[in-house]
């Protein structure tokens, strides 16, 4: 399925480290090799997790790479790994991280953990609604001026 939730276009080395049970420094080195040698990913900066650990953020340079990796997993493995990724994101960045609610919702849905998916879809929708309400459109010109039929 295109746009897999499992392998988002952006990922954190700490999350990958937790999911793969590999030392974070080793994950950073491997992702750096993917970025530098093979140009499959790009380092987009660092972020701080809830426990104040630093993580390096990477982005796949093209969605096709993400889709090929996702398609190579069998359905049960996809669901299991989606659950691991979602739990790792919650552990590292908090279950209430509004910026990741939609990502978590898709991961939990792929993991077939529907109550957690629904909870995160609701949080994402509320966050989106709040952001839309705080947006103020430009004013229309005074009545009768500036509009053409």
Tab-separated table of N, CA and C in Angstrom:
chain	number	residue	atom	x	y	z
A	1	UNK	N	0.855	-1.175	0.000
A	1	UNK	CA	0.000	0.000	0.000
A	1	UNK	C	0.891	1.225	0.000
A	2	UNK	N	0.661	2.175	-0.870
A	2	UNK	CA	1.495	3.370	-0.917
A	2	UNK	C	1.397	4.166	0.374
A	3	UNK	N	2.467	4.877	0.694
A	3	UNK	CA	2.449	5.722	1.878
A	3	UNK	C	2.321	4.927	3.155
A	4	UNK	N	3.097	3.879	3.276
A	4	UNK	CA	2.985	2.997	4.430
A	4	UNK	C	3.215	3.734	5.727
A	5	UNK	N	2.420	3.426	6.747
A	5	UNK	CA	2.643	4.056	8.036
A	5	UNK	C	3.887	3.525	8.728
A	6	UNK	N	4.259	2.288	8.402
A	6	UNK	CA	5.368	1.647	9.081
A	6	UNK	C	6.673	2.394	8.854
A	7	UNK	N	6.933	2.701	7.626
A	7	UNK	CA	8.171	3.385	7.290
A	7	UNK	C	7.822	4.763	6.768
A	8	UNK	N	7.619	5.662	7.685
A	8	UNK	CA	7.247	7.020	7.308
A	8	UNK	C	8.374	7.648	6.518
A	9	UNK	N	8.064	8.695	5.790
A	9	UNK	CA	9.102	9.373	5.027
A	9	UNK	C	10.159	9.952	5.953
A	10	UNK	N	9.798	10.217	7.217
A	10	UNK	CA	10.763	10.684	8.208
A	10	UNK	C	10.848	9.654	9.328
A	11	UNK	N	12.037	9.502	9.866
A	11	UNK	CA	12.210	8.560	10.959
A	11	UNK	C	13.289	9.064	11.912
A	12	UNK	N	13.268	8.543	13.115
A	12	UNK	CA	14.225	8.905	14.154
A	12	UNK	C	15.141	7.725	14.431
A	13	UNK	N	16.419	8.008	14.657
A	13	UNK	CA	17.354	6.924	14.935
A	13	UNK	C	17.044	6.237	16.268
A	14	UNK	N	16.536	6.976	17.258
A	14	UNK	CA	16.193	6.335	18.538
A	14	UNK	C	15.047	5.346	18.379
A	15	UNK	N	14.061	5.705	17.580
A	15	UNK	CA	12.934	4.798	17.343
A	15	UNK	C	13.422	3.551	16.620
A	16	UNK	N	14.225	3.736	15.579
A	16	UNK	CA	14.782	2.576	14.871
A	16	UNK	C	15.616	1.713	15.806
A	17	UNK	N	16.386	2.361	16.661
A	17	UNK	CA	17.208	1.638	17.626
A	17	UNK	C	16.346	0.777	18.549
A	18	UNK	N	15.257	1.343	19.045
A	18	UNK	CA	14.363	0.596	19.933
A	18	UNK	C	13.705	-0.575	19.215
A	19	UNK	N	13.240	-0.332	17.995
A	19	UNK	CA	12.524	-1.365	17.242
A	19	UNK	C	13.459	-2.507	16.846
A	20	UNK	N	14.653	-2.171	16.416
A	20	UNK	CA	15.597	-3.178	15.931
A	20	UNK	C	16.495	-3.744	17.019
A	21	UNK	N	16.411	-3.173	18.229
A	21	UNK	CA	17.262	-3.581	19.352
A	21	UNK	C	18.745	-3.486	18.971
A	22	UNK	N	19.102	-2.330	18.413
A	22	UNK	CA	20.476	-2.038	18.008
A	22	UNK	C	20.899	-0.759	18.725
A	23	UNK	N	22.164	-0.666	19.060
A	23	UNK	CA	22.696	0.522	19.710
A	23	UNK	C	22.399	1.764	18.870
A	24	UNK	N	21.926	2.848	19.499
A	24	UNK	CA	21.601	4.069	18.739
A	24	UNK	C	22.753	4.608	17.897
A	25	UNK	N	23.975	4.503	18.402
A	25	UNK	CA	25.133	4.985	17.628
A	25	UNK	C	25.315	4.164	16.355
A	26	UNK	N	25.072	2.855	16.444
A	26	UNK	CA	25.170	2.009	15.252
A	26	UNK	C	24.101	2.375	14.226
A	27	UNK	N	22.894	2.671	14.708
A	27	UNK	CA	21.814	3.077	13.799
A	27	UNK	C	22.185	4.385	13.112
A	28	UNK	N	22.720	5.335	13.876
A	28	UNK	CA	23.125	6.618	13.287
A	28	UNK	C	24.175	6.405	12.201
A	29	UNK	N	25.156	5.521	12.465
A	29	UNK	CA	26.203	5.256	11.482
A	29	UNK	C	25.628	4.616	10.221
A	30	UNK	N	24.698	3.680	10.392
A	30	UNK	CA	24.100	3.009	9.234
A	30	UNK	C	23.235	3.975	8.425
A	31	UNK	N	22.463	4.808	9.123
A	31	UNK	CA	21.632	5.789	8.417
A	31	UNK	C	22.511	6.824	7.717
A	32	UNK	N	23.625	7.186	8.340
A	32	UNK	CA	24.553	8.129	7.715
A	32	UNK	C	25.134	7.532	6.435
A	33	UNK	N	25.404	6.223	6.461
A	33	UNK	CA	25.901	5.552	5.254
A	33	UNK	C	24.838	5.549	4.160
A	34	UNK	N	23.586	5.293	4.534
A	34	UNK	CA	22.492	5.343	3.549
A	34	UNK	C	22.377	6.741	2.941
A	35	UNK	N	22.580	7.738	3.788
A	35	UNK	CA	22.460	9.118	3.317
A	35	UNK	C	23.666	9.525	2.478
A	36	UNK	N	24.854	9.204	2.953
A	36	UNK	CA	26.070	9.670	2.293
A	36	UNK	C	26.482	8.867	1.083
A	37	UNK	N	26.454	7.560	1.196
A	37	UNK	CA	26.947	6.704	0.125
A	37	UNK	C	25.876	6.398	-0.913
A	38	UNK	N	24.696	6.011	-0.438
A	38	UNK	CA	23.652	5.537	-1.344
A	38	UNK	C	22.602	6.598	-1.679
A	39	UNK	N	22.606	7.695	-0.933
A	39	UNK	CA	21.660	8.794	-1.161
A	39	UNK	C	20.201	8.348	-1.103
A	40	UNK	N	19.901	7.386	-0.222
A	40	UNK	CA	18.524	6.917	-0.053
A	40	UNK	C	17.779	7.729	0.995
A	41	UNK	N	18.526	8.336	1.891
A	41	UNK	CA	17.930	9.122	2.970
A	41	UNK	C	18.732	10.399	3.135
A	42	UNK	N	18.115	11.364	3.824
A	42	UNK	CA	18.778	12.646	4.058
A	42	UNK	C	18.656	13.003	5.535
A	43	UNK	N	19.757	13.400	6.137
A	43	UNK	CA	19.755	13.872	7.520
A	43	UNK	C	19.049	15.222	7.547
A	44	UNK	N	17.971	15.311	8.353
A	44	UNK	CA	17.219	16.570	8.413
A	44	UNK	C	17.325	17.242	9.780
A	45	UNK	N	18.267	16.786	10.597
A	45	UNK	CA	18.506	17.454	11.869
A	45	UNK	C	18.309	16.547	13.068
A	46	UNK	N	18.424	17.155	14.222
A	46	UNK	CA	18.276	16.402	15.465
A	46	UNK	C	17.019	16.857	16.201
A	47	UNK	N	16.565	15.986	17.081
A	47	UNK	CA	15.414	16.278	17.937
A	47	UNK	C	15.722	15.714	19.310
A	48	UNK	N	14.941	16.116	20.283
A	48	UNK	CA	15.133	15.660	21.659
A	48	UNK	C	13.912	14.859	22.088
A	49	UNK	N	14.159	13.690	22.668
A	49	UNK	CA	13.051	12.862	23.145
A	49	UNK	C	12.639	13.304	24.542
A	50	UNK	N	11.600	12.661	25.074
A	50	UNK	CA	11.084	13.039	26.394
A	50	UNK	C	12.148	12.878	27.470
A	51	UNK	N	12.991	11.854	27.335
A	51	UNK	CA	14.041	11.641	28.338
A	51	UNK	C	15.291	12.473	28.046
A	52	UNK	N	15.165	13.427	27.119
A	52	UNK	CA	16.212	14.378	26.740
A	52	UNK	C	17.347	13.742	25.944
A	53	UNK	N	17.156	12.522	25.455
A	53	UNK	CA	18.132	11.903	24.560
A	53	UNK	C	18.024	12.560	23.190
A	54	UNK	N	19.160	12.692	22.538
A	54	UNK	CA	19.150	13.258	21.191
A	54	UNK	C	18.932	12.154	20.166
A	55	UNK	N	18.189	12.483	19.131
A	55	UNK	CA	17.957	11.557	18.033
A	55	UNK	C	18.196	12.302	16.728
A	56	UNK	N	18.699	11.585	15.751
A	56	UNK	CA	18.909	12.178	14.437
A	56	UNK	C	17.704	11.816	13.576
A	57	UNK	N	17.154	12.828	12.904
A	57	UNK	CA	15.994	12.626	12.035
A	57	UNK	C	16.478	12.455	10.598
A	58	UNK	N	15.903	11.457	9.930
A	58	UNK	CA	16.220	11.214	8.527
A	58	UNK	C	14.922	11.187	7.729
A	59	UNK	N	15.049	11.524	6.460
A	59	UNK	CA	13.910	11.480	5.546
A	59	UNK	C	14.331	10.681	4.318
A	60	UNK	N	13.468	9.738	3.898
A	60	UNK	CA	13.720	9.052	2.639
A	60	UNK	C	13.660	10.093	1.532
A	61	UNK	N	14.576	10.012	0.565
A	61	UNK	CA	14.588	11.009	-0.490
A	61	UNK	C	13.463	10.791	-1.492
A	62	UNK	N	12.898	9.604	-1.516
A	62	UNK	CA	11.773	9.338	-2.406
A	62	UNK	C	10.860	8.288	-1.781
A	63	UNK	N	9.566	8.483	-1.919
A	63	UNK	CA	8.587	7.556	-1.356
A	63	UNK	C	8.681	6.150	-1.917
A	64	UNK	N	9.256	5.988	-3.118
A	64	UNK	CA	9.370	4.645	-3.693
A	64	UNK	C	10.254	3.739	-2.839
A	65	UNK	N	11.311	4.285	-2.263
A	65	UNK	CA	12.186	3.479	-1.404
A	65	UNK	C	11.394	2.965	-0.205
A	66	UNK	N	10.623	3.842	0.377
A	66	UNK	CA	9.781	3.488	1.520
A	66	UNK	C	8.788	2.393	1.111
A	67	UNK	N	8.142	2.548	-0.027
A	67	UNK	CA	7.131	1.593	-0.470
A	67	UNK	C	7.719	0.219	-0.759
A	68	UNK	N	8.925	0.161	-1.335
A	68	UNK	CA	9.576	-1.117	-1.619
A	68	UNK	C	9.904	-1.838	-0.314
A	69	UNK	N	10.432	-1.106	0.668
A	69	UNK	CA	10.733	-1.718	1.963
A	69	UNK	C	9.463	-2.245	2.634
A	70	UNK	N	8.409	-1.469	2.580
A	70	UNK	CA	7.135	-1.863	3.194
A	70	UNK	C	6.553	-3.093	2.507
A	71	UNK	N	6.595	-3.120	1.183
A	71	UNK	CA	6.025	-4.235	0.426
A	71	UNK	C	6.800	-5.531	0.632
A	72	UNK	N	8.057	-5.425	1.048
A	72	UNK	CA	8.867	-6.634	1.243
A	72	UNK	C	8.499	-7.391	2.517
A	73	UNK	N	7.698	-6.776	3.392
A	73	UNK	CA	7.285	-7.428	4.638
A	73	UNK	C	5.978	-8.185	4.454
A	74	UNK	N	5.894	-9.352	5.055
A	74	UNK	CA	4.648	-10.122	5.043
A	74	UNK	C	3.644	-9.467	5.997
A	75	UNK	N	2.339	-9.704	5.811
A	75	UNK	CA	1.310	-9.007	6.600
A	75	UNK	C	1.485	-9.095	8.116
A	76	UNK	N	1.811	-10.267	8.624
A	76	UNK	CA	1.975	-10.406	10.075
A	76	UNK	C	3.168	-9.598	10.563
A	77	UNK	N	4.265	-9.642	9.814
A	77	UNK	CA	5.467	-8.882	10.181
A	77	UNK	C	5.191	-7.381	10.100
A	78	UNK	N	4.425	-6.951	9.094
A	78	UNK	CA	4.053	-5.530	8.988
A	78	UNK	C	3.298	-5.083	10.228
A	79	UNK	N	2.317	-5.883	10.643
A	79	UNK	CA	1.509	-5.522	11.819
A	79	UNK	C	2.369	-5.493	13.080
A	80	UNK	N	3.202	-6.500	13.256
A	80	UNK	CA	4.064	-6.545	14.439
A	80	UNK	C	5.027	-5.362	14.482
A	81	UNK	N	5.633	-5.070	13.350
A	81	UNK	CA	6.612	-3.984	13.302
A	81	UNK	C	5.933	-2.630	13.453
A	82	UNK	N	4.740	-2.475	12.885
A	82	UNK	CA	3.989	-1.225	13.062
A	82	UNK	C	3.710	-0.978	14.537
A	83	UNK	N	3.327	-2.040	15.254
A	83	UNK	CA	3.067	-1.914	16.694
A	83	UNK	C	4.337	-1.525	17.440
A	84	UNK	N	5.462	-2.142	17.090
A	84	UNK	CA	6.730	-1.814	17.744
A	84	UNK	C	7.125	-0.360	17.502
A	85	UNK	N	6.956	0.086	16.260
A	85	UNK	CA	7.312	1.466	15.931
A	85	UNK	C	6.422	2.435	16.705
A	86	UNK	N	5.113	2.159	16.729
A	86	UNK	CA	4.188	3.035	17.458
A	86	UNK	C	4.544	3.095	18.936
A	87	UNK	N	4.807	1.952	19.549
A	87	UNK	CA	5.156	1.920	20.976
A	87	UNK	C	6.480	2.646	21.233
A	88	UNK	N	7.427	2.497	20.313
A	88	UNK	CA	8.719	3.178	20.478
A	88	UNK	C	8.545	4.698	20.384
A	89	UNK	N	7.710	5.153	19.455
A	89	UNK	CA	7.453	6.594	19.339
A	89	UNK	C	6.796	7.109	20.607
A	90	UNK	N	5.802	6.372	21.122
A	90	UNK	CA	5.144	6.789	22.366
A	90	UNK	C	6.129	6.834	23.525
A	91	UNK	N	7.001	5.826	23.608
A	91	UNK	CA	7.971	5.779	24.705
A	91	UNK	C	8.977	6.924	24.618
A	92	UNK	N	9.423	7.228	23.415
A	92	UNK	CA	10.457	8.244	23.239
A	92	UNK	C	9.916	9.677	23.240
A	93	UNK	N	8.694	9.864	22.717
A	93	UNK	CA	8.190	11.223	22.528
A	93	UNK	C	6.883	11.494	23.261
A	94	UNK	N	6.352	10.494	23.947
A	94	UNK	CA	5.129	10.676	24.717
A	94	UNK	C	3.883	10.346	23.908
A	95	UNK	N	2.911	9.733	24.570
A	95	UNK	CA	1.669	9.345	23.904
A	95	UNK	C	0.842	10.566	23.517
A	96	UNK	N	1.078	11.693	24.171
A	96	UNK	CA	0.293	12.886	23.899
A	96	UNK	C	0.939	13.846	22.926
A	97	UNK	N	1.950	13.404	22.177
A	97	UNK	CA	2.630	14.275	21.222
A	97	UNK	C	1.689	14.579	20.063
A	98	UNK	N	1.128	15.793	20.058
A	98	UNK	CA	0.141	16.165	19.052
A	98	UNK	C	0.693	16.110	17.635
A	99	UNK	N	1.959	16.424	17.469
A	99	UNK	CA	2.544	16.460	16.134
A	99	UNK	C	2.676	15.064	15.529
A	100	UNK	N	2.578	14.037	16.351
A	100	UNK	CA	2.743	12.670	15.853
A	100	UNK	C	1.466	11.838	15.951
A	101	UNK	N	0.370	12.467	16.334
A	101	UNK	CA	-0.873	11.712	16.551
A	101	UNK	C	-1.350	11.018	15.282
A	102	UNK	N	-1.298	11.681	14.154
A	102	UNK	CA	-1.778	11.040	12.923
A	102	UNK	C	-0.847	9.895	12.512
A	103	UNK	N	0.449	10.071	12.701
A	103	UNK	CA	1.411	8.999	12.413
A	103	UNK	C	1.134	7.793	13.309
A	104	UNK	N	0.922	8.063	14.606
A	104	UNK	CA	0.610	6.970	15.540
A	104	UNK	C	-0.701	6.288	15.180
A	105	UNK	N	-1.697	7.064	14.777
A	105	UNK	CA	-2.988	6.482	14.400
A	105	UNK	C	-2.818	5.501	13.238
A	106	UNK	N	-2.064	5.895	12.230
A	106	UNK	CA	-1.850	5.016	11.080
A	106	UNK	C	-1.047	3.775	11.452
A	107	UNK	N	-0.057	3.953	12.315
A	107	UNK	CA	0.728	2.805	12.762
A	107	UNK	C	-0.132	1.814	13.553
A	108	UNK	N	-0.924	2.340	14.479
A	108	UNK	CA	-1.790	1.445	15.261
A	108	UNK	C	-2.848	0.783	14.379
A	109	UNK	N	-3.336	1.506	13.392
A	109	UNK	CA	-4.297	0.894	12.471
A	109	UNK	C	-3.640	-0.258	11.715
A	110	UNK	N	-2.422	-0.047	11.206
A	110	UNK	CA	-1.699	-1.105	10.498
A	110	UNK	C	-1.383	-2.276	11.420
A	111	UNK	N	-1.206	-1.979	12.713
A	111	UNK	CA	-0.922	-3.021	13.702
A	111	UNK	C	-2.194	-3.731	14.160
A	112	UNK	N	-3.348	-3.245	13.687
A	112	UNK	CA	-4.652	-3.804	14.036
A	112	UNK	C	-4.970	-3.599	15.512
A	113	UNK	N	-4.450	-2.524	16.060
A	113	UNK	CA	-4.750	-2.116	17.435
A	113	UNK	C	-5.694	-0.926	17.326
A	114	UNK	N	-6.965	-1.246	17.099
A	114	UNK	CA	-7.932	-0.252	16.670
A	114	UNK	C	-8.315	0.758	17.748
A	115	UNK	N	-8.312	0.363	19.008
A	115	UNK	CA	-8.655	1.347	20.048
A	115	UNK	C	-7.570	2.419	20.153
A	116	UNK	N	-6.310	2.016	20.070
A	116	UNK	CA	-5.215	2.991	20.084
A	116	UNK	C	-5.234	3.841	18.807
A	117	UNK	N	-5.576	3.223	17.686
A	117	UNK	CA	-5.682	3.976	16.436
A	117	UNK	C	-6.776	5.030	16.548
A	118	UNK	N	-7.944	4.632	17.065
A	118	UNK	CA	-9.067	5.572	17.193
A	118	UNK	C	-8.715	6.725	18.126
A	119	UNK	N	-8.056	6.410	19.238
A	119	UNK	CA	-7.648	7.452	20.185
A	119	UNK	C	-6.739	8.476	19.508
A	120	UNK	N	-5.797	7.998	18.716
A	120	UNK	CA	-4.861	8.907	18.046
A	120	UNK	C	-5.501	9.644	16.879
A	121	UNK	N	-6.435	8.999	16.166
A	121	UNK	CA	-7.162	9.722	15.122
A	121	UNK	C	-7.949	10.875	15.740
A	122	UNK	N	-8.560	10.629	16.907
A	122	UNK	CA	-9.313	11.675	17.590
A	122	UNK	C	-8.393	12.829	17.999
A	123	UNK	N	-7.257	12.503	18.586
A	123	UNK	CA	-6.293	13.538	18.994
A	123	UNK	C	-5.821	14.327	17.776
A	124	UNK	N	-5.531	13.627	16.680
A	124	UNK	CA	-5.074	14.310	15.462
A	124	UNK	C	-6.161	15.230	14.914
A	125	UNK	N	-7.402	14.758	14.927
A	125	UNK	CA	-8.511	15.581	14.425
A	125	UNK	C	-8.720	16.811	15.302
A	126	UNK	N	-8.641	16.625	16.619
A	126	UNK	CA	-8.797	17.763	17.528
A	126	UNK	C	-7.668	18.769	17.328
A	127	UNK	N	-6.469	18.269	17.153
A	127	UNK	CA	-5.312	19.136	16.924
A	127	UNK	C	-5.492	19.908	15.612
A	128	UNK	N	-5.934	19.220	14.570
A	128	UNK	CA	-6.157	19.865	13.275
A	128	UNK	C	-7.257	20.922	13.398
A	129	UNK	N	-8.335	20.576	14.093
A	129	UNK	CA	-9.442	21.517	14.276
A	129	UNK	C	-8.961	22.759	15.027
A	130	UNK	N	-8.185	22.561	16.069
A	130	UNK	CA	-7.655	23.685	16.841
A	130	UNK	C	-6.768	24.570	15.971
A	131	UNK	N	-5.922	23.945	15.159
A	131	UNK	CA	-5.037	24.716	14.287
A	131	UNK	C	-5.839	25.490	13.248
A	132	UNK	N	-6.903	24.892	12.735
A	132	UNK	CA	-7.732	25.585	11.744
A	132	UNK	C	-8.464	26.776	12.368
A	133	UNK	N	-8.921	26.619	13.608
A	133	UNK	CA	-9.641	27.706	14.275
A	133	UNK	C	-8.725	28.876	14.580
A	134	UNK	N	-7.443	28.611	14.789
A	134	UNK	CA	-6.515	29.696	15.104
A	134	UNK	C	-6.033	30.413	13.842
A	135	UNK	N	-6.341	29.854	12.672
A	135	UNK	CA	-5.952	30.464	11.401
A	135	UNK	C	-6.972	31.530	11.043
A	136	UNK	N	-6.499	32.700	10.677
A	136	UNK	CA	-7.386	33.795	10.315
A	136	UNK	C	-7.223	34.095	8.832
A	137	UNK	N	-8.304	33.975	8.053
A	137	UNK	CA	-8.183	34.261	6.627
A	137	UNK	C	-7.991	35.754	6.382
A	138	UNK	N	-7.512	36.092	5.208
A	138	UNK	CA	-7.371	37.499	4.833
A	138	UNK	C	-8.749	38.139	4.754
A	139	UNK	N	-8.805	39.394	5.033
A	139	UNK	CA	-10.078	40.105	4.949
A	139	UNK	C	-10.487	40.301	3.503
A	140	UNK	N	-11.762	40.218	3.268
A	140	UNK	CA	-12.301	40.514	1.940
A	140	UNK	C	-12.328	42.024	1.770
A	141	UNK	N	-12.208	42.499	0.540
A	141	UNK	CA	-12.282	43.943	0.326
A	141	UNK	C	-13.683	44.454	0.687
A	142	UNK	N	-13.797	45.740	0.992
A	142	UNK	CA	-15.106	46.285	1.347
A	142	UNK	C	-16.137	46.002	0.252
A	143	UNK	N	-17.375	45.869	0.660
A	143	UNK	CA	-18.460	45.516	-0.229
A	143	UNK	C	-18.488	46.392	-1.480
A	144	UNK	N	-18.573	45.733	-2.645
A	144	UNK	CA	-18.728	46.456	-3.893
A	144	UNK	C	-17.428	46.898	-4.536
A	145	UNK	N	-16.322	46.739	-3.842
A	145	UNK	CA	-15.029	47.168	-4.433
A	145	UNK	C	-14.071	45.989	-4.464
A	146	UNK	N	-13.319	45.906	-5.498
A	146	UNK	CA	-12.256	44.918	-5.573
A	146	UNK	C	-12.687	43.549	-6.088
A	147	UNK	N	-13.962	43.330	-6.266
A	147	UNK	CA	-14.437	42.038	-6.766
A	147	UNK	C	-14.894	42.199	-8.195
A	148	UNK	N	-14.503	41.282	-9.015
A	148	UNK	CA	-14.966	41.321	-10.412
A	148	UNK	C	-15.771	40.077	-10.691
A	149	UNK	N	-16.814	40.214	-11.502
A	149	UNK	CA	-17.650	39.066	-11.884
A	149	UNK	C	-17.102	38.375	-13.095
